[in-house]
PDB file of C-alpha atoms in Angstrom:
ATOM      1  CA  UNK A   1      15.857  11.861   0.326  1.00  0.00           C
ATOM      2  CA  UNK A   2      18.078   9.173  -1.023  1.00  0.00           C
ATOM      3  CA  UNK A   3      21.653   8.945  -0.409  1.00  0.00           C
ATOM      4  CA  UNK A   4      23.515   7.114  -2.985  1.00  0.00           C
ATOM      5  CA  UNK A   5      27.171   6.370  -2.872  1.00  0.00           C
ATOM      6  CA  UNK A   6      27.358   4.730  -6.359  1.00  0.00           C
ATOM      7  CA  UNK A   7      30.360   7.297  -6.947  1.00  0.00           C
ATOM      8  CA  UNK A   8      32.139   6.404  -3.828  1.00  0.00           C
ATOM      9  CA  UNK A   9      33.426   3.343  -6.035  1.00  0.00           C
ATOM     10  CA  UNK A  10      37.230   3.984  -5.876  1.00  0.00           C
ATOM     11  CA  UNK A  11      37.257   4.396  -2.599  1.00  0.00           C
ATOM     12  CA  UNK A  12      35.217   1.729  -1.531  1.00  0.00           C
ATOM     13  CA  UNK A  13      37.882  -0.730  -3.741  1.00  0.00           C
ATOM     14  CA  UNK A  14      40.961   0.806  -2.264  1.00  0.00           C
ATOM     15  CA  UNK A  15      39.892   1.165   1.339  1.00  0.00           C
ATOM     16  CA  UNK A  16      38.945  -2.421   0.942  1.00  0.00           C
ATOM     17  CA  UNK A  17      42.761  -3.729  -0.158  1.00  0.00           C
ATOM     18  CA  UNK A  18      41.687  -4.016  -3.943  1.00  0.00           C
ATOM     19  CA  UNK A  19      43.513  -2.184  -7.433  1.00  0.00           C
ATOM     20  CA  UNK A  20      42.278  -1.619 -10.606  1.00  0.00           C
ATOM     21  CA  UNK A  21      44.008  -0.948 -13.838  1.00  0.00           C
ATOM     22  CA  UNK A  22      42.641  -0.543 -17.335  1.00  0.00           C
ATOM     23  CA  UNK A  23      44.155  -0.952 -20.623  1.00  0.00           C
ATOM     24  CA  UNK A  24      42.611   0.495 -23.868  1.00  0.00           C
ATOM     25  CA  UNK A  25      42.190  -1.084 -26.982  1.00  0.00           C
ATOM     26  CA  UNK A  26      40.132   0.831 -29.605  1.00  0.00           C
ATOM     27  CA  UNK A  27      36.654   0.203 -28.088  1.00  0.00           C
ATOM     28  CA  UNK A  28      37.920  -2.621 -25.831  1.00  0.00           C
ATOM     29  CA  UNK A  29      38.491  -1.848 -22.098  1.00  0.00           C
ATOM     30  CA  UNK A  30      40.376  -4.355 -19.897  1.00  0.00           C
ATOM     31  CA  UNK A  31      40.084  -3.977 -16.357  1.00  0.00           C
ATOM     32  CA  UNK A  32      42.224  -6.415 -14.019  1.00  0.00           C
ATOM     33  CA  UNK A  33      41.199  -5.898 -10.386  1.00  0.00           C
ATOM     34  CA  UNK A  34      42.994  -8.006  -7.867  1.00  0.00           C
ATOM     35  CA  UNK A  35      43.154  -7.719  -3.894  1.00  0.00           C
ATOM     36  CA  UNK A  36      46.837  -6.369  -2.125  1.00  0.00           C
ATOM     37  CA  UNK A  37      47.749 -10.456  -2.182  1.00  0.00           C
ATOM     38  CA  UNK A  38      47.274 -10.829  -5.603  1.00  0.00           C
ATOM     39  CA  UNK A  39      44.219 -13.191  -4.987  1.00  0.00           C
ATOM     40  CA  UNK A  40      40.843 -13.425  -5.839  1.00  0.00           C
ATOM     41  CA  UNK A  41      41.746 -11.313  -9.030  1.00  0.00           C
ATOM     42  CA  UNK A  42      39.160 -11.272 -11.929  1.00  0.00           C
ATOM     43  CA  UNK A  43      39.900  -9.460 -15.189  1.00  0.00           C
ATOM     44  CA  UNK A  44      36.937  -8.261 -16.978  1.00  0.00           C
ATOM     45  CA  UNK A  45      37.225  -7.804 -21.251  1.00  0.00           C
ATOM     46  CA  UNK A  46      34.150  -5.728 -22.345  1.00  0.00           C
ATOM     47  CA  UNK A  47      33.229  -3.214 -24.975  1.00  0.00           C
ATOM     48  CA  UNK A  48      31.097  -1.560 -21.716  1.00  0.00           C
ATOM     49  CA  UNK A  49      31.843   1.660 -20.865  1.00  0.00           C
ATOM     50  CA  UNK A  50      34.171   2.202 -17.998  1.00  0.00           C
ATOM     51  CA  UNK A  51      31.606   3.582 -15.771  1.00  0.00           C
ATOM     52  CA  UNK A  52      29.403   0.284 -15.915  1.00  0.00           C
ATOM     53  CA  UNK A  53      33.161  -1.809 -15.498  1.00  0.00           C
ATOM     54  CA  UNK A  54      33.891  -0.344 -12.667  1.00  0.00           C
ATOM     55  CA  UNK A  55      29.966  -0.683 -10.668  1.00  0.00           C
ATOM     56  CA  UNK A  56      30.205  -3.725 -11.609  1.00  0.00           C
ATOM     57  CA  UNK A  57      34.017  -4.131 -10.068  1.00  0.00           C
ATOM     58  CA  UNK A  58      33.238  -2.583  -7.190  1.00  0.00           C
ATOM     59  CA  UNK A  59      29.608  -4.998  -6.214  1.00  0.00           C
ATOM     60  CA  UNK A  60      32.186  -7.875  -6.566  1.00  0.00           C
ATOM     61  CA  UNK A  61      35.050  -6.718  -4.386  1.00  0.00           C
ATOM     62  CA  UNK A  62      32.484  -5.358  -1.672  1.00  0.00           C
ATOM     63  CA  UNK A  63      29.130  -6.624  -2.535  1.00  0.00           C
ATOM     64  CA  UNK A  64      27.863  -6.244   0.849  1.00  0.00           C
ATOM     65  CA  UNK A  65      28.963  -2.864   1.016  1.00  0.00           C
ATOM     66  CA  UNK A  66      25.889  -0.596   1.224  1.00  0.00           C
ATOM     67  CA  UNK A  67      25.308   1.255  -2.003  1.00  0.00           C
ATOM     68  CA  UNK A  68      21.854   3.259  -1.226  1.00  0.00           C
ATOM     69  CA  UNK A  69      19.944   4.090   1.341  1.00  0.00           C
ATOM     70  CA  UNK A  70      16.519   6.091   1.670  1.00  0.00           C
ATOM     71  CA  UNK A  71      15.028   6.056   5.033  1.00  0.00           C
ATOM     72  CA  UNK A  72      15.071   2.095   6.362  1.00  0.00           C
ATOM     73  CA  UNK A  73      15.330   0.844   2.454  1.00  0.00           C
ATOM     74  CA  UNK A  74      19.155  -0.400   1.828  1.00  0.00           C
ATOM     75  CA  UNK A  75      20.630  -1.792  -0.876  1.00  0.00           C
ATOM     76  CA  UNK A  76      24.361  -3.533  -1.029  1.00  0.00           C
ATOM     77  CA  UNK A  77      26.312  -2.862  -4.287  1.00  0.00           C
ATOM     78  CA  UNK A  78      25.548  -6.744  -5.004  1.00  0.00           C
ATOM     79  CA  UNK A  79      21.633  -6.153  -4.743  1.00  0.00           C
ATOM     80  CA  UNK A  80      21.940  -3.685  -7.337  1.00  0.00           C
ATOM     81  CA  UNK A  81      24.243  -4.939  -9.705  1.00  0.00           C
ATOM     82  CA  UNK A  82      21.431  -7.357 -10.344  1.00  0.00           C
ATOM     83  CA  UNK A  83      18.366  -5.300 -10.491  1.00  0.00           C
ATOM     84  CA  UNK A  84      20.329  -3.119 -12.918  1.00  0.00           C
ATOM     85  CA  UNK A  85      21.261  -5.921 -15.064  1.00  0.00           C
ATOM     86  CA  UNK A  86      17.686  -7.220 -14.930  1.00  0.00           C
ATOM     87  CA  UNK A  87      16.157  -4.130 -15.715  1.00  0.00           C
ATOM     88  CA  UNK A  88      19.072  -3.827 -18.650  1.00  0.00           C
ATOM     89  CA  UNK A  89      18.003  -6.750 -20.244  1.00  0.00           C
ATOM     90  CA  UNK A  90      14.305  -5.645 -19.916  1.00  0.00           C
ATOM     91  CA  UNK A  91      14.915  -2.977 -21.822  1.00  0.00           C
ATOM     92  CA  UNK A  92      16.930  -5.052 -24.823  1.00  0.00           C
ATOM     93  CA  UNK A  93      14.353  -7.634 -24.807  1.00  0.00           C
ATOM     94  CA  UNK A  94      11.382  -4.493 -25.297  1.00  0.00           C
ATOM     95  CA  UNK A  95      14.242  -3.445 -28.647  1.00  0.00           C
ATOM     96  CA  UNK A  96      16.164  -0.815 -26.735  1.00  0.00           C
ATOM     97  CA  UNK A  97      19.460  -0.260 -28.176  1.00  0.00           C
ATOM     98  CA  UNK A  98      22.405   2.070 -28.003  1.00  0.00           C
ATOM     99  CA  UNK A  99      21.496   5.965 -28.024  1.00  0.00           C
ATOM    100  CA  UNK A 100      17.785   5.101 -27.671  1.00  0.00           C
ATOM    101  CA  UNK A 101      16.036   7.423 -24.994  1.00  0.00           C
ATOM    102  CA  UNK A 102      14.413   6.295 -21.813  1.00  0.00           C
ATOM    103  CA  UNK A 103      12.681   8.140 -19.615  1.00  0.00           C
ATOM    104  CA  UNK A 104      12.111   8.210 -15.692  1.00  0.00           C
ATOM    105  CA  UNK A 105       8.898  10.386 -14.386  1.00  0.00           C
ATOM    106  CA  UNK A 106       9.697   9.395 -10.432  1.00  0.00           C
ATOM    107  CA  UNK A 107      10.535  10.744  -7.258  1.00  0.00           C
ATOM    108  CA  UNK A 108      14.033  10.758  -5.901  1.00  0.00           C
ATOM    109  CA  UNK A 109      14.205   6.942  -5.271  1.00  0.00           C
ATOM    110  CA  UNK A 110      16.166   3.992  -5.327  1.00  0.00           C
ATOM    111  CA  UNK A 111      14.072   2.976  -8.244  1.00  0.00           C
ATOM    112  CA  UNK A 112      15.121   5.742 -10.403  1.00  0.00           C
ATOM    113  CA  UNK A 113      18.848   5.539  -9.572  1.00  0.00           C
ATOM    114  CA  UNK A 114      18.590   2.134 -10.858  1.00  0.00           C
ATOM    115  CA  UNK A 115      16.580   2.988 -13.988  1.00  0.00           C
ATOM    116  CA  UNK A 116      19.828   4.868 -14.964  1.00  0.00           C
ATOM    117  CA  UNK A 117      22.129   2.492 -14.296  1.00  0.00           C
ATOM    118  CA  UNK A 118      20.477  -0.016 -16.043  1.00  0.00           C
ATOM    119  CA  UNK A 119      19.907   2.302 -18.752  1.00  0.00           C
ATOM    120  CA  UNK A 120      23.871   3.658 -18.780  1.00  0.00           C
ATOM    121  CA  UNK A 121      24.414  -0.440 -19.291  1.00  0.00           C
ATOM    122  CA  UNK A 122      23.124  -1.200 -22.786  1.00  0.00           C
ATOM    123  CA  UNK A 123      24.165   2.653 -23.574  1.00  0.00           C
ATOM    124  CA  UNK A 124      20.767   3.434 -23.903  1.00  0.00           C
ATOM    125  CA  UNK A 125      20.134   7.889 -22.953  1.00  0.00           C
ATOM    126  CA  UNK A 126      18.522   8.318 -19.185  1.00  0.00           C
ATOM    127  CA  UNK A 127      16.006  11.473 -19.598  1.00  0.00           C
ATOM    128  CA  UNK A 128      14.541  12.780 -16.235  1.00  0.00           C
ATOM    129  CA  UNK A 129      11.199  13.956 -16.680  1.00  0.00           C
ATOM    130  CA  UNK A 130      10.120  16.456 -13.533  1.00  0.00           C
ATOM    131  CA  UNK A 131       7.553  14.587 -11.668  1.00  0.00           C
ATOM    132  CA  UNK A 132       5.273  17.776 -11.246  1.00  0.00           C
ATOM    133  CA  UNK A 133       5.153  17.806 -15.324  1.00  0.00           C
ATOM    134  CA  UNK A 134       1.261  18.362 -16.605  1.00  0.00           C
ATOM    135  CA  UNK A 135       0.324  17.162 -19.841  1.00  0.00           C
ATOM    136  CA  UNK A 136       1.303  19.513 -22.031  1.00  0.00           C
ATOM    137  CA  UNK A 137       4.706  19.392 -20.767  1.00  0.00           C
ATOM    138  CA  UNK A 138       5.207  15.637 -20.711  1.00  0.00           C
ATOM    139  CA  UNK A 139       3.910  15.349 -24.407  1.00  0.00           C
ATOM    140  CA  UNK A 140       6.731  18.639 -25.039  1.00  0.00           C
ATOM    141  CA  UNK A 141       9.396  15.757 -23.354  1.00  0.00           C
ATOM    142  CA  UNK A 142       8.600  12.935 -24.694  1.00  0.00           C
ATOM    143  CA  UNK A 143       8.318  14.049 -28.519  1.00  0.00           C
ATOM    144  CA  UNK A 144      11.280  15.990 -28.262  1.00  0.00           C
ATOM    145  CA  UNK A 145      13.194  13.534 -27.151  1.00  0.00           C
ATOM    146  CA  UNK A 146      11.639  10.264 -29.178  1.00  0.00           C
ATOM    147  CA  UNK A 147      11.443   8.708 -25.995  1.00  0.00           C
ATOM    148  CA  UNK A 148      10.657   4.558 -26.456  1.00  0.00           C
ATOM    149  CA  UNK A 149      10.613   3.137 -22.756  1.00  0.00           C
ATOM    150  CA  UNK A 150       8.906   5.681 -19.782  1.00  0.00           C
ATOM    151  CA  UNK A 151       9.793   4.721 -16.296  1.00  0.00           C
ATOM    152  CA  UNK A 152       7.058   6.294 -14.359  1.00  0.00           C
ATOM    153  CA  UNK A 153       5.543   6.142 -10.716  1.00  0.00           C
ATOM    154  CA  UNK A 154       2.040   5.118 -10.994  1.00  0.00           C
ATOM    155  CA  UNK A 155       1.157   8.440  -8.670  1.00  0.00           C
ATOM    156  CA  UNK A 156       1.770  10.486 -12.105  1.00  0.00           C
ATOM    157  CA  UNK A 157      -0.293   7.770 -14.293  1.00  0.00           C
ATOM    158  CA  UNK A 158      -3.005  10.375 -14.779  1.00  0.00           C
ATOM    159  CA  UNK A 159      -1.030  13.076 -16.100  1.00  0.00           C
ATOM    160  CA  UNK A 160       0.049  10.101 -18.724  1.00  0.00           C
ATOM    161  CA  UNK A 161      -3.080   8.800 -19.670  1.00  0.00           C
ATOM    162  CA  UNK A 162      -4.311  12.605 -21.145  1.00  0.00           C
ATOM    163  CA  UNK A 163      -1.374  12.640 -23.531  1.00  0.00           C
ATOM    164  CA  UNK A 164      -0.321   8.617 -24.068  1.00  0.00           C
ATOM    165  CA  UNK A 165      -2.201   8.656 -27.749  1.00  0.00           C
ATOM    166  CA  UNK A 166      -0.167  11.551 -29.106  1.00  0.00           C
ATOM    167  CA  UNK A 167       3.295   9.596 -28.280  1.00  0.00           C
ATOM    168  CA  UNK A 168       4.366   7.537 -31.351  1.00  0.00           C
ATOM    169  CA  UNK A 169       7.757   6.511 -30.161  1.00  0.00           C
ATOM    170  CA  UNK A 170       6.406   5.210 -27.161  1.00  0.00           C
ATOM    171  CA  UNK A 171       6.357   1.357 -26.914  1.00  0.00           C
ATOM    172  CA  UNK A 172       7.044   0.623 -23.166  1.00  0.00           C
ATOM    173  CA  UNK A 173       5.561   1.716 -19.797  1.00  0.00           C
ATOM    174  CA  UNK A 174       6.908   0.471 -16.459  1.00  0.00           C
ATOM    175  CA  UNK A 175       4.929   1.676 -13.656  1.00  0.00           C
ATOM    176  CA  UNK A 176       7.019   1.905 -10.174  1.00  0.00           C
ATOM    177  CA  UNK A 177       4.520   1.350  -7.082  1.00  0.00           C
ATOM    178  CA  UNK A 178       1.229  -0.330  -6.484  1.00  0.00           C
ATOM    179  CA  UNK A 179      -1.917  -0.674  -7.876  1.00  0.00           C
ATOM    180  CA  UNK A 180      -1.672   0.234 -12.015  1.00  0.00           C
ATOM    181  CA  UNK A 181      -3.193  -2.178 -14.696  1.00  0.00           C
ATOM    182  CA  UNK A 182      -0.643  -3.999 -16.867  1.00  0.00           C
ATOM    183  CA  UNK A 183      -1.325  -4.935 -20.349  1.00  0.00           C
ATOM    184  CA  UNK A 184       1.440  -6.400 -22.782  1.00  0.00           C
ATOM    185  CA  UNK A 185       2.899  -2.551 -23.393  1.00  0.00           C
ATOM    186  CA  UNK A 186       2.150  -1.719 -19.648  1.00  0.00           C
ATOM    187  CA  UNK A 187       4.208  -3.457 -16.915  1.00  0.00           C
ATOM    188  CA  UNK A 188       4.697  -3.431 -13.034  1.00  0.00           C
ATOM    189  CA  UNK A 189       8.555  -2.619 -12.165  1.00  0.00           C
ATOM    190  CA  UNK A 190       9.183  -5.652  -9.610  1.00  0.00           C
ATOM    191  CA  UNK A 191       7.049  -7.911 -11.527  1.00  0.00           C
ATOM    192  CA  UNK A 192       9.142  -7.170 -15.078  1.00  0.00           C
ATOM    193  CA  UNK A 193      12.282  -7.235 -13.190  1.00  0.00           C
ATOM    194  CA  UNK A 194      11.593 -10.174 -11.155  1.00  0.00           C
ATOM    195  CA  UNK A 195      11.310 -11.961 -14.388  1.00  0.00           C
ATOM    196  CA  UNK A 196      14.796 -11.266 -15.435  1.00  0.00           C
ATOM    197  CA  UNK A 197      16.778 -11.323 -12.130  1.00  0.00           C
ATOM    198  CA  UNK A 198      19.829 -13.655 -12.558  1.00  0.00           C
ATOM    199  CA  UNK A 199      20.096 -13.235 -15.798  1.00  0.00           C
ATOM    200  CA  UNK A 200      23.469 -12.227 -17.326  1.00  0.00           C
ATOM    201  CA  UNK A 201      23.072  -9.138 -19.810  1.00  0.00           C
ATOM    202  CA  UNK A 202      22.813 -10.623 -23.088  1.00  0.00           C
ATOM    203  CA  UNK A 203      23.618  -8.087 -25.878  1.00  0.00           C
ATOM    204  CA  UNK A 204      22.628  -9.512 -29.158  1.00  0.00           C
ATOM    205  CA  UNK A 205      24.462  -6.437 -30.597  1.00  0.00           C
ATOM    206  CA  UNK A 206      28.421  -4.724 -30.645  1.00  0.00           C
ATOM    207  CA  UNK A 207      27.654  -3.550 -27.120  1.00  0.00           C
ATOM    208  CA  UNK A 208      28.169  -0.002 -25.601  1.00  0.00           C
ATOM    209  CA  UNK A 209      31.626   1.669 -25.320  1.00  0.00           C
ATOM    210  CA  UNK A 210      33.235   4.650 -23.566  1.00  0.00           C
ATOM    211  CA  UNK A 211      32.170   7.156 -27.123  1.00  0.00           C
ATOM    212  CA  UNK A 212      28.602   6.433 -25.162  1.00  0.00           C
ATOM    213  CA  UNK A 213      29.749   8.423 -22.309  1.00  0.00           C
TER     214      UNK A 213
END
């Protein structure tokens, strides 16, 4: 099982001395969050949704703070803050934009909390695809739903490969786990988002906003 407490946000920032206020203008959000003193304030200006603002709030006021945890495998707010930016600006360099649908064939896992954050970043539409899924009903999915980027444990690979050549819309496979081939349309998870860690998200378009939500 994995225990999440990405929504445990507010509390996290209060509990730990820190206030938030947003202002709205048109798709602008401002967020100003700022300790009890007044220091150590940041104010963030984004066309983000509020959902991402605040994540991303929260893994600076208390980025050691734990923000998963399955089994031994923990992950502070900080740790991923950055994974889901790097996966975020995997999927914009692969020509994900807003309202595009990505898909996530995995377990319950870190990994596929993160593929919707990153996803929720850029705007783009998480789609979960039931990991016990044959064929026919992953081809039903991913037509339906025009899917471009797949998320997928390499466990379920198989059930892929019988339907891949029938999917049109799909340009991009990132296999979670050990031991799949890559190919330039075919990548390993840690691998593609080792490449982009500490990276800032780089939107080379009028980036998502709270009509996304």
């Amino acid at each position: 099982t994995t225990t999440a407490t990405l929504l445990d946000g507010s509390h996290r920032l209060a509990s730990a001395g820190w206030r938030t206020e947003r202002r709205r203008d048109g798709a602008i959000t401002t967020i100003t969050t700022a300790n009890s003193a007044g220091a150590a304030s940041w104010t963030t200006t984004t066309s983000t949704s509020i959902a991402y603002c605040k994540f991303s709030a929260v893994a600076k006021a208390v980025p050691n703070a734990e923000c998963m945890v399955q089994g031994r495998r923990r992950f502070s707010y900080a740790e991923v803050d950055r994974r889901t930016d790097a996966l975020a600006n995997l999927l914009l360099a692969h020509g994900i934009q807003r309202g595009d649908r990505v898909s996530v064939m995995e377990r319950n896992s870190p990994e596929h909390m993160e593929c919707y954050l990153a996803a929720g970043k850029i705007a783009a539409i998480p789609c979960n695809v039931n990991y016990k899924y044959k064929g026919d009903e992953l081809r039903y999915l991913l037509r339906d739903s025009g899917s471009h980027t797949l998320f997928i444990h390499a466990d379920f690979l198989p059930v892929l490969d019988e339907i891949r050549h029938e999917i049109d819309t799909l340009k991009l496979v990132v296999v979670i786990g050990e031991g799949a081939e890559t190919s330039a349309n075919q990548l390993g998870y840690e691998a593609a988002l080792a490449e982009q860690l500490g990276q800032p998200l780089h939107f080379d378009w009028r980036g998502p906003d709270n009509d996304d939500i």
